[in-house]
Short mmCIF file of C-alpha atoms in Angstrom, two decimals:
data_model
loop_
_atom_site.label_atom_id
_atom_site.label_comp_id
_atom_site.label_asym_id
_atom_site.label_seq_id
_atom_site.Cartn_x
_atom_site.Cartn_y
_atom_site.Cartn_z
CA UNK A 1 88.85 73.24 115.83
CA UNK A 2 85.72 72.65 113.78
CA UNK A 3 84.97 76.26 113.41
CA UNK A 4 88.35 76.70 112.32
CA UNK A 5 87.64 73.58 109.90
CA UNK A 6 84.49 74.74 108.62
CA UNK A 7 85.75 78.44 107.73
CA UNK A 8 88.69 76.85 105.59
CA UNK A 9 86.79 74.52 104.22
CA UNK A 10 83.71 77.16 103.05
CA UNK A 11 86.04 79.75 101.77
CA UNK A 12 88.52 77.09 99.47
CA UNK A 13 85.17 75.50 98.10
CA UNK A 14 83.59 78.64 97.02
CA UNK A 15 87.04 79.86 95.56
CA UNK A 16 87.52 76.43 93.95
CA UNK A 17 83.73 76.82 92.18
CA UNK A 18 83.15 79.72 91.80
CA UNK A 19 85.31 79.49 88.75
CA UNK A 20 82.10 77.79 86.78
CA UNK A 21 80.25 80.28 87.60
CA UNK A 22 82.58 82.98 86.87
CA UNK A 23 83.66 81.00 83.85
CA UNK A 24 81.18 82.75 80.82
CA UNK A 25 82.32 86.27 81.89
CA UNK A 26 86.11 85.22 82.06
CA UNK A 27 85.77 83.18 78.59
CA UNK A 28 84.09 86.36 77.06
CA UNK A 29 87.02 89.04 78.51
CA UNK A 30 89.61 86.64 77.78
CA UNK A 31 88.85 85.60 74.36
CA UNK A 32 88.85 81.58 75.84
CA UNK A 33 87.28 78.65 73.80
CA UNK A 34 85.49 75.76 75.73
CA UNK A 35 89.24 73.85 75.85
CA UNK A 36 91.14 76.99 77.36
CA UNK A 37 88.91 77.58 79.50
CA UNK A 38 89.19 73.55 81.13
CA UNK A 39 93.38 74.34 81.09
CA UNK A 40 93.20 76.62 83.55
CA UNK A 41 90.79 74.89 86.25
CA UNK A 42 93.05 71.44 85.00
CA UNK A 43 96.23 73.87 86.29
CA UNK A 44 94.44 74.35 89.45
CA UNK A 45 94.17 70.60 89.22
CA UNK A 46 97.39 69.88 88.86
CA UNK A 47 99.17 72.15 91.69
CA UNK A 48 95.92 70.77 93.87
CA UNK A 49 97.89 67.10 93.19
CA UNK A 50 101.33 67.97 93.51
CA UNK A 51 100.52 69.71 96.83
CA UNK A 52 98.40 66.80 98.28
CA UNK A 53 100.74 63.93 99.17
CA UNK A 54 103.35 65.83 100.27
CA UNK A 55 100.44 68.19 102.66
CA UNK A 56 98.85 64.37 103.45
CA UNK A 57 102.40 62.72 104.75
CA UNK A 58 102.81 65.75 107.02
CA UNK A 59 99.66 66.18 108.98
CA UNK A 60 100.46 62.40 109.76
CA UNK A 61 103.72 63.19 111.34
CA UNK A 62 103.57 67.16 112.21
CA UNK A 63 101.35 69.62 114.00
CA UNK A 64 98.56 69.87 111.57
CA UNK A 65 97.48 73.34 112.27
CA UNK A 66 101.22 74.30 111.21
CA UNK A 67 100.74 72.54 107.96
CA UNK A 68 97.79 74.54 107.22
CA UNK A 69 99.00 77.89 108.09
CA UNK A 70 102.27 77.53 105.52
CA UNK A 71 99.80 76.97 102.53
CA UNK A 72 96.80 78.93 103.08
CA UNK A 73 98.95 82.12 102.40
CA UNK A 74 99.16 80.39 98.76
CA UNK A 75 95.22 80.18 98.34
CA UNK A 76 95.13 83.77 99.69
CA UNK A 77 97.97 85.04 97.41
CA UNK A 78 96.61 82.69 93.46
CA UNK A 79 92.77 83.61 94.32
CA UNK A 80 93.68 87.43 95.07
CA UNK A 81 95.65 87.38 91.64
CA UNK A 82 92.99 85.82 89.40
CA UNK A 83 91.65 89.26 89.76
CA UNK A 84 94.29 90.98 87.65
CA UNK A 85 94.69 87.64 84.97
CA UNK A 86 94.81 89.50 81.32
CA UNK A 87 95.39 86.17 79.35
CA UNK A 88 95.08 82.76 79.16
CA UNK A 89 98.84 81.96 80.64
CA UNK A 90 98.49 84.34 83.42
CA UNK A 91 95.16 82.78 84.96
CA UNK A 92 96.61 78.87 83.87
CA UNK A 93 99.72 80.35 86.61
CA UNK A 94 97.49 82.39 89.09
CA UNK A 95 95.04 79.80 89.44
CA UNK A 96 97.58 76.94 89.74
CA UNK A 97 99.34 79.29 92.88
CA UNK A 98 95.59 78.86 94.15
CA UNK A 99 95.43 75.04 93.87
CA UNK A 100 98.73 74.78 95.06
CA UNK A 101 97.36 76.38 98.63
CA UNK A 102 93.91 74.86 98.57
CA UNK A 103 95.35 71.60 98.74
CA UNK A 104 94.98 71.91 102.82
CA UNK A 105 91.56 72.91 102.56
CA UNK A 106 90.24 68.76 102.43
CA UNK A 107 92.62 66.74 103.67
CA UNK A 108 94.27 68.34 106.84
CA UNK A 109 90.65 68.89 107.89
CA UNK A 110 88.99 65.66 107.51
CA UNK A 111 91.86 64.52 109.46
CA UNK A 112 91.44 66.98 112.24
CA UNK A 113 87.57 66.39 112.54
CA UNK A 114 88.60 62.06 112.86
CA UNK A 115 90.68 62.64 115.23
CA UNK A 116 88.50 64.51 117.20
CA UNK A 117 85.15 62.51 116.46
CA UNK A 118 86.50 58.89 115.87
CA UNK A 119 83.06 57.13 117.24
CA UNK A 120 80.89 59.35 114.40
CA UNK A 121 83.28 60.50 111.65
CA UNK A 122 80.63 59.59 108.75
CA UNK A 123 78.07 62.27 110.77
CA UNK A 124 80.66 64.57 111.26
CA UNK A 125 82.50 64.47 107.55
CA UNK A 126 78.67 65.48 106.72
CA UNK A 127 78.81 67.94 108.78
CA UNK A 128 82.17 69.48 106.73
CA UNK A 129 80.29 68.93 103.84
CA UNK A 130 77.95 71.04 104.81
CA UNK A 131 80.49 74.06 104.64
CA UNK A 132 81.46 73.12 100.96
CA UNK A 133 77.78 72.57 99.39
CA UNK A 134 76.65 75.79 101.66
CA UNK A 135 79.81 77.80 100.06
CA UNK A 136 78.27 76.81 96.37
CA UNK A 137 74.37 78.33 97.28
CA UNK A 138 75.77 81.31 98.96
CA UNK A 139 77.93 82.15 95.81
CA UNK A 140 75.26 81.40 93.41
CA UNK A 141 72.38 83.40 95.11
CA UNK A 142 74.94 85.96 95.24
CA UNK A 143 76.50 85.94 92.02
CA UNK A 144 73.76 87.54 89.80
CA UNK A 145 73.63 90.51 92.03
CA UNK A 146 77.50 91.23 92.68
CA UNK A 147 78.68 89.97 89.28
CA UNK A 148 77.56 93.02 87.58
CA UNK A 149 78.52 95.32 90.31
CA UNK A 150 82.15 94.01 91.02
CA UNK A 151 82.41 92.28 87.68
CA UNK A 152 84.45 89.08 87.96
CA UNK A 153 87.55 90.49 88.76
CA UNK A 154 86.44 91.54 91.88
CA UNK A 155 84.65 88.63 92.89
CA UNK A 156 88.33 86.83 92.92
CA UNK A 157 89.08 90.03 94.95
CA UNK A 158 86.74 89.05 97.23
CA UNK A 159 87.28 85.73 97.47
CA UNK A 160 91.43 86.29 98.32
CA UNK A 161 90.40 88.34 101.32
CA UNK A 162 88.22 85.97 102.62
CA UNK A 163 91.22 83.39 101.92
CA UNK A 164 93.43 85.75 104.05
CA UNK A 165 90.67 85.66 106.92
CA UNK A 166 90.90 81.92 107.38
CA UNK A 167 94.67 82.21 108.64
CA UNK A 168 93.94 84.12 112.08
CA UNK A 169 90.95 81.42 112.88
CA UNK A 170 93.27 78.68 111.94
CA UNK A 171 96.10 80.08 114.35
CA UNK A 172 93.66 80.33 117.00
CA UNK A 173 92.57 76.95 116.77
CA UNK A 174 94.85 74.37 118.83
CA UNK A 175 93.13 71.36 119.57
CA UNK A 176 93.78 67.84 118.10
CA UNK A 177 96.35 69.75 116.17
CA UNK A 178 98.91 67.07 116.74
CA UNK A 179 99.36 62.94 115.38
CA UNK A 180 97.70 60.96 118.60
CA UNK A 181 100.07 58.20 117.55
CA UNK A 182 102.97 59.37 115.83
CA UNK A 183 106.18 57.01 114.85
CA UNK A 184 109.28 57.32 113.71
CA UNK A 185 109.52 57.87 110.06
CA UNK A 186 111.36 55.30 109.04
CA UNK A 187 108.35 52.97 109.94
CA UNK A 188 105.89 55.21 108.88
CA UNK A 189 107.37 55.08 105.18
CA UNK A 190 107.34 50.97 105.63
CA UNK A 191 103.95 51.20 106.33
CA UNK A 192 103.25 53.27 103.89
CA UNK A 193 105.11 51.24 101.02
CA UNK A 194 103.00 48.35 102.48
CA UNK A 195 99.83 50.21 101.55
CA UNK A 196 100.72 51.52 98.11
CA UNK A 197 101.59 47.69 97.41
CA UNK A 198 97.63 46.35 97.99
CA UNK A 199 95.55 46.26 95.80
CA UNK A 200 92.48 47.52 97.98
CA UNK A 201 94.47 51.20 97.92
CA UNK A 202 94.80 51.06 93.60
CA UNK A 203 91.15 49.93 93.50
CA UNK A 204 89.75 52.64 95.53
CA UNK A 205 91.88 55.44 94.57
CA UNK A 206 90.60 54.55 91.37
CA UNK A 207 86.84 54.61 92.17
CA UNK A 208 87.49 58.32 93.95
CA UNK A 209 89.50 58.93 90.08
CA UNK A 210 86.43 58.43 88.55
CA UNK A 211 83.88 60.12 91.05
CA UNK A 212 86.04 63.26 90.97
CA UNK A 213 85.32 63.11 86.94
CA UNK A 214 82.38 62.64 87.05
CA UNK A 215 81.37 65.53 89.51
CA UNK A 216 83.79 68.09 88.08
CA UNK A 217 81.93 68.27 84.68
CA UNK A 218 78.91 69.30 86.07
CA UNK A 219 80.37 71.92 88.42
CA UNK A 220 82.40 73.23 85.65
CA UNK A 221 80.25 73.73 82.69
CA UNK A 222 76.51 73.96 84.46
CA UNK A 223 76.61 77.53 84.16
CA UNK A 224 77.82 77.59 80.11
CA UNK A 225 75.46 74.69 79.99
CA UNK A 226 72.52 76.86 81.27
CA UNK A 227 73.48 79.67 78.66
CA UNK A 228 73.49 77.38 76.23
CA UNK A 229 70.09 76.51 77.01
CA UNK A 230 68.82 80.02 76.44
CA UNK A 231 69.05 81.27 80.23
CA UNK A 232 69.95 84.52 81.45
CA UNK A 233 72.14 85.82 83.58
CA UNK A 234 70.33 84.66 86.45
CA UNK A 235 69.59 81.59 85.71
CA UNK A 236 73.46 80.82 85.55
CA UNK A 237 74.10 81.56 89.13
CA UNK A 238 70.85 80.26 90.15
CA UNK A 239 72.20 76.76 89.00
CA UNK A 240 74.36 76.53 91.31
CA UNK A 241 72.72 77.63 94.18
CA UNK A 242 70.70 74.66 93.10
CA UNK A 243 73.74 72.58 93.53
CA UNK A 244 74.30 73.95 96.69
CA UNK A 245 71.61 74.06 98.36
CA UNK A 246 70.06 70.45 97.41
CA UNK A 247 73.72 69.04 98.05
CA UNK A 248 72.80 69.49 101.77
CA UNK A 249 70.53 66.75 101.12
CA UNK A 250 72.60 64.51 100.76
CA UNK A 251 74.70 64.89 104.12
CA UNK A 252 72.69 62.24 105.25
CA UNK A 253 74.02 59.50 103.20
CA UNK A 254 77.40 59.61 104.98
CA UNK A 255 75.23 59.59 108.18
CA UNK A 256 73.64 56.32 107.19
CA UNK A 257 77.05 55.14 106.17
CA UNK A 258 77.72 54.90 110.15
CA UNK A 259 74.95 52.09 110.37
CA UNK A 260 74.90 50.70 106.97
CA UNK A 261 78.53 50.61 105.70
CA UNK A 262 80.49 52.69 103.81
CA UNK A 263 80.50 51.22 100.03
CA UNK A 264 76.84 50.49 100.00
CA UNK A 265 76.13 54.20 100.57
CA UNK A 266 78.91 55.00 98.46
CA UNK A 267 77.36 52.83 95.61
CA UNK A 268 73.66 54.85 96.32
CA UNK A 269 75.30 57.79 96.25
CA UNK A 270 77.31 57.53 92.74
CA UNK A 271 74.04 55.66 90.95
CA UNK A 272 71.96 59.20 91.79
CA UNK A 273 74.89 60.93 90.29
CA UNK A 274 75.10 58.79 87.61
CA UNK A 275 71.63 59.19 86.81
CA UNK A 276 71.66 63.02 87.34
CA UNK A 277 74.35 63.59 84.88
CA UNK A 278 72.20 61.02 82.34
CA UNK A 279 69.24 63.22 82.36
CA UNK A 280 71.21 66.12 82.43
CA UNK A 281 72.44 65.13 79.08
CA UNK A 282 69.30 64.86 77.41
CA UNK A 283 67.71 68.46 79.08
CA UNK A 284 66.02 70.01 76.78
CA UNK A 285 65.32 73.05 78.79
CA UNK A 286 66.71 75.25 81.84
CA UNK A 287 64.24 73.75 83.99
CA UNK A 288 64.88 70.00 83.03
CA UNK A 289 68.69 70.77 83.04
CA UNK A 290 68.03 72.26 87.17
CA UNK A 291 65.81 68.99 88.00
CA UNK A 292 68.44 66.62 87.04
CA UNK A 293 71.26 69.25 88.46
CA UNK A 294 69.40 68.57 91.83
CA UNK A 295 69.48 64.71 91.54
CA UNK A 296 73.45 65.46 91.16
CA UNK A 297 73.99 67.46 94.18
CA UNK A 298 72.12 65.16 96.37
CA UNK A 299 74.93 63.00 95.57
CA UNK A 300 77.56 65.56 96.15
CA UNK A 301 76.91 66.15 99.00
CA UNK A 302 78.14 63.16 100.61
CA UNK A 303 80.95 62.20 97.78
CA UNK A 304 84.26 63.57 99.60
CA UNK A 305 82.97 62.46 102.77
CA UNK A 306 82.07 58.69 102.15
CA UNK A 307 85.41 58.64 100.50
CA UNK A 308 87.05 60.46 103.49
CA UNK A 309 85.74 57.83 105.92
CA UNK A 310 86.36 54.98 104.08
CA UNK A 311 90.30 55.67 103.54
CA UNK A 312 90.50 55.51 107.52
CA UNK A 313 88.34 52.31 107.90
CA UNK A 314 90.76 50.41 105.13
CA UNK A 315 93.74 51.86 105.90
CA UNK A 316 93.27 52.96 109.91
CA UNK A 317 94.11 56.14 111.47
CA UNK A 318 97.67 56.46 111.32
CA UNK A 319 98.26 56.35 108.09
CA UNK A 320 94.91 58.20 107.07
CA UNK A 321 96.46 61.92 106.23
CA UNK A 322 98.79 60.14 103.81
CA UNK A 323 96.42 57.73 101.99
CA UNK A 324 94.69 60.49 101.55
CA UNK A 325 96.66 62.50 99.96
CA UNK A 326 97.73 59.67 97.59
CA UNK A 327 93.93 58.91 96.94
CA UNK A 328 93.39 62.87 96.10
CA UNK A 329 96.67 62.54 93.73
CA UNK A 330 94.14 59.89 92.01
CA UNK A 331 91.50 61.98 92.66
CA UNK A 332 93.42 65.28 90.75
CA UNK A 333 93.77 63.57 87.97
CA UNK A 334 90.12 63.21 87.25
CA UNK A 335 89.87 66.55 88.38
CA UNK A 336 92.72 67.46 85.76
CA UNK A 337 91.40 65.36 83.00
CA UNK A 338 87.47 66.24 83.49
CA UNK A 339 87.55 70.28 81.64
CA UNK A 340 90.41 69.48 79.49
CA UNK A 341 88.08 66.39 77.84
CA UNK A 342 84.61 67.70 78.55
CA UNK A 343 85.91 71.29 77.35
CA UNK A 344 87.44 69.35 73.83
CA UNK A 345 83.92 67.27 73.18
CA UNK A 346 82.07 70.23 73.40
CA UNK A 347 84.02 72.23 70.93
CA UNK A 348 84.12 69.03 68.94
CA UNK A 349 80.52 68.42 69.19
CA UNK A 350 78.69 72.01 69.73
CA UNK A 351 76.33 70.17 71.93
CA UNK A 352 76.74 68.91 76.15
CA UNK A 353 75.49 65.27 75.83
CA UNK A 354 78.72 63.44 75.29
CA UNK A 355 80.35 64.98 78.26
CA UNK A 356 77.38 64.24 80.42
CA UNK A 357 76.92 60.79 79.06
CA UNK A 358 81.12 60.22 79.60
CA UNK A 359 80.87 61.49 83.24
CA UNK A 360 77.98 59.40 83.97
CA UNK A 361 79.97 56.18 82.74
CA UNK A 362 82.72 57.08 85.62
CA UNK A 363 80.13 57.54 87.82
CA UNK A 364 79.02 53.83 87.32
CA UNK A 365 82.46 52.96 86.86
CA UNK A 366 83.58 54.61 90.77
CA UNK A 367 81.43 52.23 92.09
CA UNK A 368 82.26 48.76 90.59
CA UNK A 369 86.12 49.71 91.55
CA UNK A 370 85.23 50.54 94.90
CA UNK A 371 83.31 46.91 95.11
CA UNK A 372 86.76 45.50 93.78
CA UNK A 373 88.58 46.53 96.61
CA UNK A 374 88.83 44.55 99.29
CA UNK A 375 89.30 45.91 102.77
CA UNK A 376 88.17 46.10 106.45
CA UNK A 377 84.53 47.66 105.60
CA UNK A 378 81.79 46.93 103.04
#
């Protein structure tokens, strides 16, 4: 079960970033401005939120490994065809087929490692994590050496294949596959109704809204940012290796979050990302621009899982694959909105600090809505 959990995870995370990395090669093929270019990670966005509820209601009420089998062939299938994109509208499509499928590659699994680890699911969400953050250090070590050899074409190649590997270690996987307490639907949608009606679930969504902007800038334009900066080639994969490798960092905060509550180490973690993406705004060079990149993926690290952990605390276990879902419908739309405005104020502006400065407001502004919401954990 957690291999299978990890492997999904790692290979949907590096598909899902490896787009910023991939993103000055594709923009120069393509013939894509900074706003084009944030349309078709926003489509991606958009199928990701579509896909969520409906995959978060069903791994609530159906055999979760099922779930994840019928959309993984849809990662496989939009990563695999990024590779043969030959316009803008083709990639917005291809790329939205991908987000469509990656939508069980977070919440099906965060489920399936709380049902299985209910006593430690902070320690263990961290431990997910860890298959994320590692999937951004592998792919940006990697990148400068198989980008010019594969060119970026076949990196999405690559990266549909590995998609297409998951799906055997998933079907072998059958443990904690099915809801411990299911009920009967019609009380599971009264329950449900009951939640969307509190406050405590608008609140929070909001507050993981606003993280999700504020960490998609970052891991969307780093690697234009660094080129902007002056740096090479290099450089722009080796910033996000620094992402992912200092991100593992930060697994402990969701550790501590077993001990010292959830929001508290929710609100340390989104103040070091707030002031991450503050400094990274004012970097003058590549080197200031990796330091403060750092202080950001210290507090990636532990973002989805805090988040992850606090749903079930609020909202309890049976209804966790479904809130969810509804919180990464929230979520998507920071995720959607995030290149699209970013993209615009840097066309507008010919500079990276008002995007920065923006995504370091909803940083501070994820954790004063998460201190709004009332619920069962502080």
């Amino acid at each position: 079960m957690l291999i299978a959990s990890l492997s999904v995870a790692f290979v949907a995370y590096c598909a899902r970033l490896s787009y910023g990395m991939l993103l000055p090669s594709m923009m120069q093929d393509l013939g894509l401005n900074h706003a084009q270019a944030g349309l078709i990670y926003s489509s991606y966005a958009a199928a990701y939120m579509m896909a969520s509820p409906i995959v978060g209601f069903l791994v609530d009420v159906r055999d979760l490994r099922r779930v994840v089998l019928a959309f993984l062939p849809l990662m496989a299938a939009g990563t695999a065809l990024m590779a043969v994109a030959s316009s803008l509208w083709t990639a917005i499509v291809f790329f939205g087929i991908a987000g469509a499928g990656a939508s069980v590659g977070w919440t099906p699994l965060v489920t399936w490692v709380q049902r299985a680890y209910a006593e430690r699911r902070g320690t263990y969400l961290g431990a997910l994590s860890v298959s994320t953050t590692l999937g951004i250090g592998v792919m940006g070590l990697a990148m400068p050496w198989i980008l010019p050899v594969t060119g970026w074409r076949g990196i999405w190649g690559i990266l549909g294949l590995a998609s297409a590997a998951c799906i055997p270690i998933v079907w072998s996987a059958k443990d904690f596959t099915r809801p411990p307490n299911a009920i009967p639907f019609r009380r599971y949608a009264k329950e449900f109704a009951r939640v969307l009606r509190e406050g405590a679930f608008w609140l929070s969504g909001g507050s993981y809204m606003a993280a999700t902007f504020a960490v998609i800038t970052p891991l969307t334009f780093s690697a234009d940012y660094a080129k902007y900066l002056g740096a090479g080639t290099t450089w722009e994969g080796w910033i996000f290796a620094v992402i992912g490798f200092t991100s593992i960092a930060g697994l402990a905060i969701p550790a501590l979050s077993d001990r010292r509550g959830r929001k508290r180490s929710l609100a340390l973690n989104d103040a070091l990302r707030a002031a991450g993406l503050a400094g990274s705004a004012l970097a003058g060079s590549i080197r200031s621009l990796a330091a403060w990149t750092a202080v950001i993926a210290v507090s990636y690290g532990g973002v989805w899982a805090l988040y992850a952990a606090l749903v079930r605390d609020m909202f309890g276990g049976g209804l966790a694959g479904g809130t969810m879902g509804a919180w990464v419908v929230m979520g998507s739309l920071g995720f959607l909105l995030s290149p699209l405005v970013s993209g615009f104020l840097i066309d507008a502006t010919g500079s990276y600090v008002a995007p920065y400065l923006l995504s370091a407001a909803m940083a501070l502004a994820s954790i004063l809505l998460a201190f709004a919401a009332s619920g069962s954990t502080n």
